[in-house]
Amino acid sequence: METLKNHPTIAETTTFLKTDKITVRYGNTVALQDVTLYIPANRVTVLIGPSGCGKSTTLRCLNALVKPLSGHIEYHDLPTQALGETDLRRSMGYAIQSVGLMPHMTVEENVDLVPKLLGWRKNSRTERVSRLLKLVRMDPDVYRNKYPDELSGGEAQRVGVARALGADPPVLLMDEPFGAVDPLTREQLQNEFIRIQRQLKKTVVFVTHDIDEAVRLADYLVIMKDGIIVQADSPEHILANPADTFVERFLGPDRSLKRLTLFTADRCMDKAISVHDSDGKENHNDDTSCCHWVVDKNGCPVSGRAWIQGKFVERQINSDTHTVQTYSSLKECMSSILSLGLTAAPVVDDDGRLCGEVRFETIQRISIS
Ligand SMILES: Nc1ncnc2c1ncn2[C@@H]1O[C@H](COP(=O)(O)OP(=O)(O)OP(=O)(O)O)[C@@H](O)[C@H]1O
Ligand SMILES: [Mg+2]
């Protein structure tokens, strides 16, 4: 069982993008002041900080949409000035909540935008759109010809991510890509993002306002305030050692609970024991930390059984909040354990089949480690 998420230190990973003492001013407003930022390759760097602290400006500088007054930016060891702006932008997918999708274009046309500009062949483009839509869990046959105003907020954001991935860019810039959706959809989008990133291993720079989202998704977390970087490190390190009272306040009082969002269920789960409805409590082994899960003919859990404080209990699984997915965080697992009232949370695969359990004692061990 693998329990610890390995966060890179900058020394361990190759820097892909670097800003070197960049300063940006808009009139009298200093948007960025001498910002030096190393962005590790194939990892997720998350920028977070109060409104107006310079997060979007940093992304715009990386994409050469804004030119710093002083300092410079290096892309893969090359100064960005050495690359053409068009080449630079094409190597970076940009997902922005506020700009959104082109309203007069279908989902297919939106996702196909950059590959078409790049002159890719029509056949391979059609195939690619299908692949990208499937990647963000949208059925191409259902969504290909829809217009953005026929999509829910969460679906539109998935298409935004598919569009950013369109031309398979090595770098993804994402400015609050999951803003403005309800917490449940947001959590699902985060799960999708974790799944996609484990497959594609892009160099991602992700902006968010949401500290839970930041801690959950970041390999490298950058906390900004008033145009400067206050602290940049792995989320674990920042949660354990906030640099000052600003960071401490920003992280909030529930730092130990936040630590639970660092871990996904699949990396902390144990094997689940599935049983038949007819198996009685006498068949339940005496390990009180694990549960027995009654599954239906498809392998989907319908109830869970456990010995709790000397009593044998059985609970029905009849709500989405009772089960967790492989990419759910340990915080969600804790919530499932509490709502079910058992000693473990059942983990299900994409088809709802039981594939493991996350035990309360595992969560407890990780939270104090
Ligand atoms: N085009 C512009 N013209 C003038 N001032 C600007 C412009 N863009 C940004 N600013 C200012 O620069 C500062 C940094 O803005 P930026 O958009 O980078 O903040 P942010 O951290 O992304 O904020 P938010 O979380 O609200 O999106 C702010 O004070 C903002 O008002
Ligand atoms: Mg912004």
mmCIF file of N, CA, C and O in Angstrom, residues 117-171:
data_model
loop_
_atom_site.group_PDB
_atom_site.id
_atom_site.type_symbol
_atom_site.label_atom_id
_atom_site.label_comp_id
_atom_site.label_asym_id
_atom_site.label_seq_id
_atom_site.Cartn_x
_atom_site.Cartn_y
_atom_site.Cartn_z
ATOM 1 N N LEU A 117 -6.124 25.264 -36.937
ATOM 2 C CA LEU A 117 -5.198 26.372 -37.231
ATOM 3 C C LEU A 117 -3.819 25.856 -37.624
ATOM 4 O O LEU A 117 -3.130 26.436 -38.449
ATOM 5 N N LEU A 118 -3.440 24.736 -36.976
ATOM 6 C CA LEU A 118 -2.112 24.180 -37.243
ATOM 7 C C LEU A 118 -2.074 23.394 -38.551
ATOM 8 O O LEU A 118 -1.027 22.891 -38.948
ATOM 9 N N GLY A 119 -3.240 23.259 -39.199
ATOM 10 C CA GLY A 119 -3.292 22.592 -40.509
ATOM 11 C C GLY A 119 -3.229 21.077 -40.427
ATOM 12 O O GLY A 119 -2.812 20.418 -41.375
ATOM 13 N N TRP A 120 -3.668 20.507 -39.275
ATOM 14 C CA TRP A 120 -3.673 19.044 -39.164
ATOM 15 C C TRP A 120 -4.718 18.474 -40.122
ATOM 16 O O TRP A 120 -5.713 19.139 -40.415
ATOM 17 N N ARG A 121 -4.500 17.233 -40.563
ATOM 18 C CA ARG A 121 -5.445 16.622 -41.505
ATOM 19 C C ARG A 121 -6.801 16.373 -40.865
ATOM 20 O O ARG A 121 -6.903 16.045 -39.698
ATOM 21 N N LYS A 122 -7.883 16.541 -41.679
ATOM 22 C CA LYS A 122 -9.251 16.470 -41.161
ATOM 23 C C LYS A 122 -9.534 15.136 -40.458
ATOM 24 O O LYS A 122 -10.097 15.113 -39.360
ATOM 25 N N ASN A 123 -9.102 14.011 -41.096
ATOM 26 C CA ASN A 123 -9.395 12.701 -40.509
ATOM 27 C C ASN A 123 -8.808 12.554 -39.116
ATOM 28 O O ASN A 123 -9.475 12.125 -38.185
ATOM 29 N N SER A 124 -7.530 12.942 -38.987
ATOM 30 C CA SER A 124 -6.893 12.765 -37.689
ATOM 31 C C SER A 124 -7.497 13.739 -36.674
ATOM 32 O O SER A 124 -7.559 13.448 -35.488
ATOM 33 N N ARG A 125 -7.993 14.884 -37.159
ATOM 34 C CA ARG A 125 -8.610 15.858 -36.234
ATOM 35 C C ARG A 125 -9.924 15.337 -35.679
ATOM 36 O O ARG A 125 -10.197 15.436 -34.483
ATOM 37 N N THR A 126 -10.739 14.755 -36.540
ATOM 38 C CA THR A 126 -12.037 14.220 -36.095
ATOM 39 C C THR A 126 -11.805 13.155 -35.026
ATOM 40 O O THR A 126 -12.470 13.117 -33.997
ATOM 41 N N GLU A 127 -10.822 12.301 -35.295
ATOM 42 C CA GLU A 127 -10.500 11.239 -34.348
ATOM 43 C C GLU A 127 -10.024 11.839 -33.017
ATOM 44 O O GLU A 127 -10.388 11.386 -31.945
ATOM 45 N N ARG A 128 -9.214 12.888 -33.140
ATOM 46 C CA ARG A 128 -8.654 13.502 -31.935
ATOM 47 C C ARG A 128 -9.747 14.134 -31.083
ATOM 48 O O ARG A 128 -9.741 14.017 -29.863
ATOM 49 N N VAL A 129 -10.699 14.811 -31.739
ATOM 50 C CA VAL A 129 -11.798 15.420 -30.982
ATOM 51 C C VAL A 129 -12.530 14.335 -30.193
ATOM 52 O O VAL A 129 -12.810 14.492 -29.002
ATOM 53 N N SER A 130 -12.797 13.202 -30.850
ATOM 54 C CA SER A 130 -13.488 12.102 -30.153
ATOM 55 C C SER A 130 -12.667 11.641 -28.953
ATOM 56 O O SER A 130 -13.196 11.434 -27.864
ATOM 57 N N ARG A 131 -11.362 11.492 -29.171
ATOM 58 C CA ARG A 131 -10.511 11.001 -28.089
ATOM 59 C C ARG A 131 -10.494 11.979 -26.913
ATOM 60 O O ARG A 131 -10.584 11.604 -25.753
ATOM 61 N N LEU A 132 -10.412 13.279 -27.247
ATOM 62 C CA LEU A 132 -10.351 14.286 -26.174
ATOM 63 C C LEU A 132 -11.667 14.353 -25.415
ATOM 64 O O LEU A 132 -11.678 14.488 -24.197
ATOM 65 N N LEU A 133 -12.792 14.250 -26.150
ATOM 66 C CA LEU A 133 -14.086 14.303 -25.452
ATOM 67 C C LEU A 133 -14.226 13.095 -24.530
ATOM 68 O O LEU A 133 -14.704 13.212 -23.404
ATOM 69 N N LYS A 134 -13.764 11.937 -25.008
ATOM 70 C CA LYS A 134 -13.835 10.743 -24.147
ATOM 71 C C LYS A 134 -12.948 10.928 -22.924
ATOM 72 O O LYS A 134 -13.304 10.514 -21.827
ATOM 73 N N LEU A 135 -11.796 11.550 -23.130
ATOM 74 C CA LEU A 135 -10.860 11.783 -22.027
ATOM 75 C C LEU A 135 -11.505 12.605 -20.906
ATOM 76 O O LEU A 135 -11.265 12.374 -19.730
ATOM 77 N N VAL A 136 -12.346 13.574 -21.291
ATOM 78 C CA VAL A 136 -13.005 14.383 -20.255
ATOM 79 C C VAL A 136 -14.406 13.817 -19.928
ATOM 80 O O VAL A 136 -15.265 14.505 -19.395
ATOM 81 N N ARG A 137 -14.585 12.531 -20.263
ATOM 82 C CA ARG A 137 -15.816 11.801 -19.939
ATOM 83 C C ARG A 137 -17.061 12.416 -20.572
ATOM 84 O O ARG A 137 -18.071 12.615 -19.904
ATOM 85 N N MET A 138 -16.983 12.767 -21.855
ATOM 86 C CA MET A 138 -18.175 13.225 -22.568
ATOM 87 C C MET A 138 -18.312 12.359 -23.816
ATOM 88 O O MET A 138 -17.345 12.185 -24.556
ATOM 89 N N ASP A 139 -19.514 11.825 -24.028
ATOM 90 C CA ASP A 139 -19.744 10.953 -25.169
ATOM 91 C C ASP A 139 -19.722 11.789 -26.454
ATOM 92 O O ASP A 139 -20.575 12.661 -26.643
ATOM 93 N N PRO A 140 -18.749 11.547 -27.365
ATOM 94 C CA PRO A 140 -18.655 12.372 -28.578
ATOM 95 C C PRO A 140 -19.947 12.369 -29.388
ATOM 96 O O PRO A 140 -20.326 13.398 -29.946
ATOM 97 N N ASP A 141 -20.633 11.214 -29.445
ATOM 98 C CA ASP A 141 -21.862 11.150 -30.248
ATOM 99 C C ASP A 141 -22.945 12.064 -29.690
ATOM 100 O O ASP A 141 -23.779 12.577 -30.413
ATOM 101 N N VAL A 142 -22.935 12.252 -28.385
ATOM 102 C CA VAL A 142 -23.971 13.083 -27.752
ATOM 103 C C VAL A 142 -23.591 14.569 -27.821
ATOM 104 O O VAL A 142 -24.445 15.425 -28.039
ATOM 105 N N TYR A 143 -22.305 14.868 -27.649
ATOM 106 C CA TYR A 143 -21.931 16.281 -27.441
ATOM 107 C C TYR A 143 -21.306 16.981 -28.633
ATOM 108 O O TYR A 143 -21.292 18.194 -28.693
ATOM 109 N N ARG A 144 -20.770 16.218 -29.580
ATOM 110 C CA ARG A 144 -20.017 16.786 -30.697
ATOM 111 C C ARG A 144 -20.709 17.983 -31.353
ATOM 112 O O ARG A 144 -20.098 19.015 -31.597
ATOM 113 N N ASN A 145 -22.008 17.867 -31.600
ATOM 114 C CA ASN A 145 -22.706 18.916 -32.367
ATOM 115 C C ASN A 145 -23.482 19.909 -31.510
ATOM 116 O O ASN A 145 -24.236 20.718 -32.030
ATOM 117 N N LYS A 146 -23.313 19.838 -30.214
ATOM 118 C CA LYS A 146 -24.024 20.784 -29.346
ATOM 119 C C LYS A 146 -23.313 22.119 -29.330
ATOM 120 O O LYS A 146 -22.096 22.192 -29.548
ATOM 121 N N TYR A 147 -24.067 23.169 -29.023
ATOM 122 C CA TYR A 147 -23.476 24.501 -28.868
ATOM 123 C C TYR A 147 -23.252 24.766 -27.379
ATOM 124 O O TYR A 147 -23.951 24.191 -26.538
ATOM 125 N N PRO A 148 -22.290 25.669 -27.046
ATOM 126 C CA PRO A 148 -21.975 25.902 -25.634
ATOM 127 C C PRO A 148 -23.201 26.229 -24.770
ATOM 128 O O PRO A 148 -23.265 25.793 -23.623
ATOM 129 N N ASP A 149 -24.206 26.950 -25.328
ATOM 130 C CA ASP A 149 -25.351 27.286 -24.464
ATOM 131 C C ASP A 149 -26.269 26.087 -24.218
ATOM 132 O O ASP A 149 -27.251 26.188 -23.504
ATOM 133 N N GLU A 150 -25.930 24.940 -24.813
ATOM 134 C CA GLU A 150 -26.718 23.730 -24.538
ATOM 135 C C GLU A 150 -26.010 22.839 -23.510
ATOM 136 O O GLU A 150 -26.403 21.700 -23.298
ATOM 137 N N LEU A 151 -24.938 23.373 -22.905
ATOM 138 C CA LEU A 151 -24.160 22.575 -21.939
ATOM 139 C C LEU A 151 -24.354 23.105 -20.522
ATOM 140 O O LEU A 151 -24.593 24.304 -20.338
ATOM 141 N N SER A 152 -24.206 22.210 -19.535
ATOM 142 C CA SER A 152 -24.205 22.673 -18.139
ATOM 143 C C SER A 152 -22.852 23.319 -17.859
ATOM 144 O O SER A 152 -21.902 23.151 -18.647
ATOM 145 N N GLY A 153 -22.744 24.021 -16.734
ATOM 146 C CA GLY A 153 -21.472 24.681 -16.380
ATOM 147 C C GLY A 153 -20.316 23.686 -16.330
ATOM 148 O O GLY A 153 -19.242 23.937 -16.859
ATOM 149 N N GLY A 154 -20.570 22.525 -15.706
ATOM 150 C CA GLY A 154 -19.516 21.510 -15.562
ATOM 151 C C GLY A 154 -19.108 20.945 -16.913
ATOM 152 O O GLY A 154 -17.928 20.716 -17.175
ATOM 153 N N GLU A 155 -20.107 20.722 -17.801
ATOM 154 C CA GLU A 155 -19.801 20.184 -19.144
ATOM 155 C C GLU A 155 -18.985 21.199 -19.938
ATOM 156 O O GLU A 155 -18.016 20.843 -20.611
ATOM 157 N N ALA A 156 -19.382 22.487 -19.843
ATOM 158 C CA ALA A 156 -18.656 23.531 -20.580
ATOM 159 C C ALA A 156 -17.197 23.559 -20.117
ATOM 160 O O ALA A 156 -16.280 23.723 -20.927
ATOM 161 N N GLN A 157 -16.986 23.361 -18.808
ATOM 162 C CA GLN A 157 -15.612 23.403 -18.311
ATOM 163 C C GLN A 157 -14.812 22.191 -18.785
ATOM 164 O O GLN A 157 -13.619 22.303 -19.069
ATOM 165 N N ARG A 158 -15.479 21.047 -18.894
ATOM 166 C CA ARG A 158 -14.793 19.872 -19.459
ATOM 167 C C ARG A 158 -14.367 20.144 -20.897
ATOM 168 O O ARG A 158 -13.266 19.797 -21.309
ATOM 169 N N VAL A 159 -15.288 20.767 -21.677
ATOM 170 C CA VAL A 159 -14.955 21.073 -23.070
ATOM 171 C C VAL A 159 -13.786 22.071 -23.098
ATOM 172 O O VAL A 159 -12.887 21.959 -23.935
ATOM 173 N N GLY A 160 -13.782 23.022 -22.157
ATOM 174 C CA GLY A 160 -12.683 23.989 -22.068
ATOM 175 C C GLY A 160 -11.348 23.280 -21.864
ATOM 176 O O GLY A 160 -10.344 23.628 -22.480
ATOM 177 N N VAL A 161 -11.355 22.253 -21.016
ATOM 178 C CA VAL A 161 -10.120 21.495 -20.766
ATOM 179 C C VAL A 161 -9.740 20.710 -22.031
ATOM 180 O O VAL A 161 -8.578 20.682 -22.439
ATOM 181 N N ALA A 162 -10.746 20.096 -22.691
ATOM 182 C CA ALA A 162 -10.473 19.344 -23.935
ATOM 183 C C ALA A 162 -9.888 20.288 -24.987
ATOM 184 O O ALA A 162 -8.945 19.934 -25.695
ATOM 185 N N ARG A 163 -10.432 21.500 -25.066
ATOM 186 C CA ARG A 163 -9.927 22.455 -26.056
ATOM 187 C C ARG A 163 -8.470 22.839 -25.751
ATOM 188 O O ARG A 163 -7.637 22.927 -26.643
ATOM 189 N N ALA A 164 -8.188 23.052 -24.457
ATOM 190 C CA ALA A 164 -6.809 23.416 -24.081
ATOM 191 C C ALA A 164 -5.832 22.292 -24.447
ATOM 192 O O ALA A 164 -4.682 22.536 -24.766
ATOM 193 N N LEU A 165 -6.335 21.039 -24.413
ATOM 194 C CA LEU A 165 -5.464 19.892 -24.741
ATOM 195 C C LEU A 165 -5.404 19.640 -26.241
ATOM 196 O O LEU A 165 -4.638 18.787 -26.702
ATOM 197 N N GLY A 166 -6.215 20.404 -27.006
ATOM 198 C CA GLY A 166 -6.428 20.173 -28.442
ATOM 199 C C GLY A 166 -5.192 19.780 -29.224
ATOM 200 O O GLY A 166 -5.152 18.733 -29.863
ATOM 201 N N ALA A 167 -4.178 20.610 -29.197
ATOM 202 C CA ALA A 167 -3.009 20.361 -30.048
ATOM 203 C C ALA A 167 -1.899 19.636 -29.283
ATOM 204 O O ALA A 167 -0.741 19.701 -29.670
ATOM 205 N N ASP A 168 -2.275 18.966 -28.188
ATOM 206 C CA ASP A 168 -1.320 18.217 -27.377
ATOM 207 C C ASP A 168 -0.130 19.073 -26.934
ATOM 208 O O ASP A 168 1.032 18.702 -27.122
ATOM 209 N N PRO A 169 -0.405 20.243 -26.346
ATOM 210 C CA PRO A 169 0.698 21.124 -25.964
ATOM 211 C C PRO A 169 1.430 20.586 -24.735
ATOM 212 O O PRO A 169 0.810 19.932 -23.891
ATOM 213 N N PRO A 170 2.734 20.829 -24.640
ATOM 214 C CA PRO A 170 3.450 20.343 -23.453
ATOM 215 C C PRO A 170 3.059 21.090 -22.175
ATOM 216 O O PRO A 170 3.191 20.558 -21.088
ATOM 217 N N VAL A 171 2.584 22.344 -22.353
ATOM 218 C CA VAL A 171 2.246 23.156 -21.182
ATOM 219 C C VAL A 171 0.753 23.487 -21.190
ATOM 220 O O VAL A 171 0.183 23.805 -22.228
#
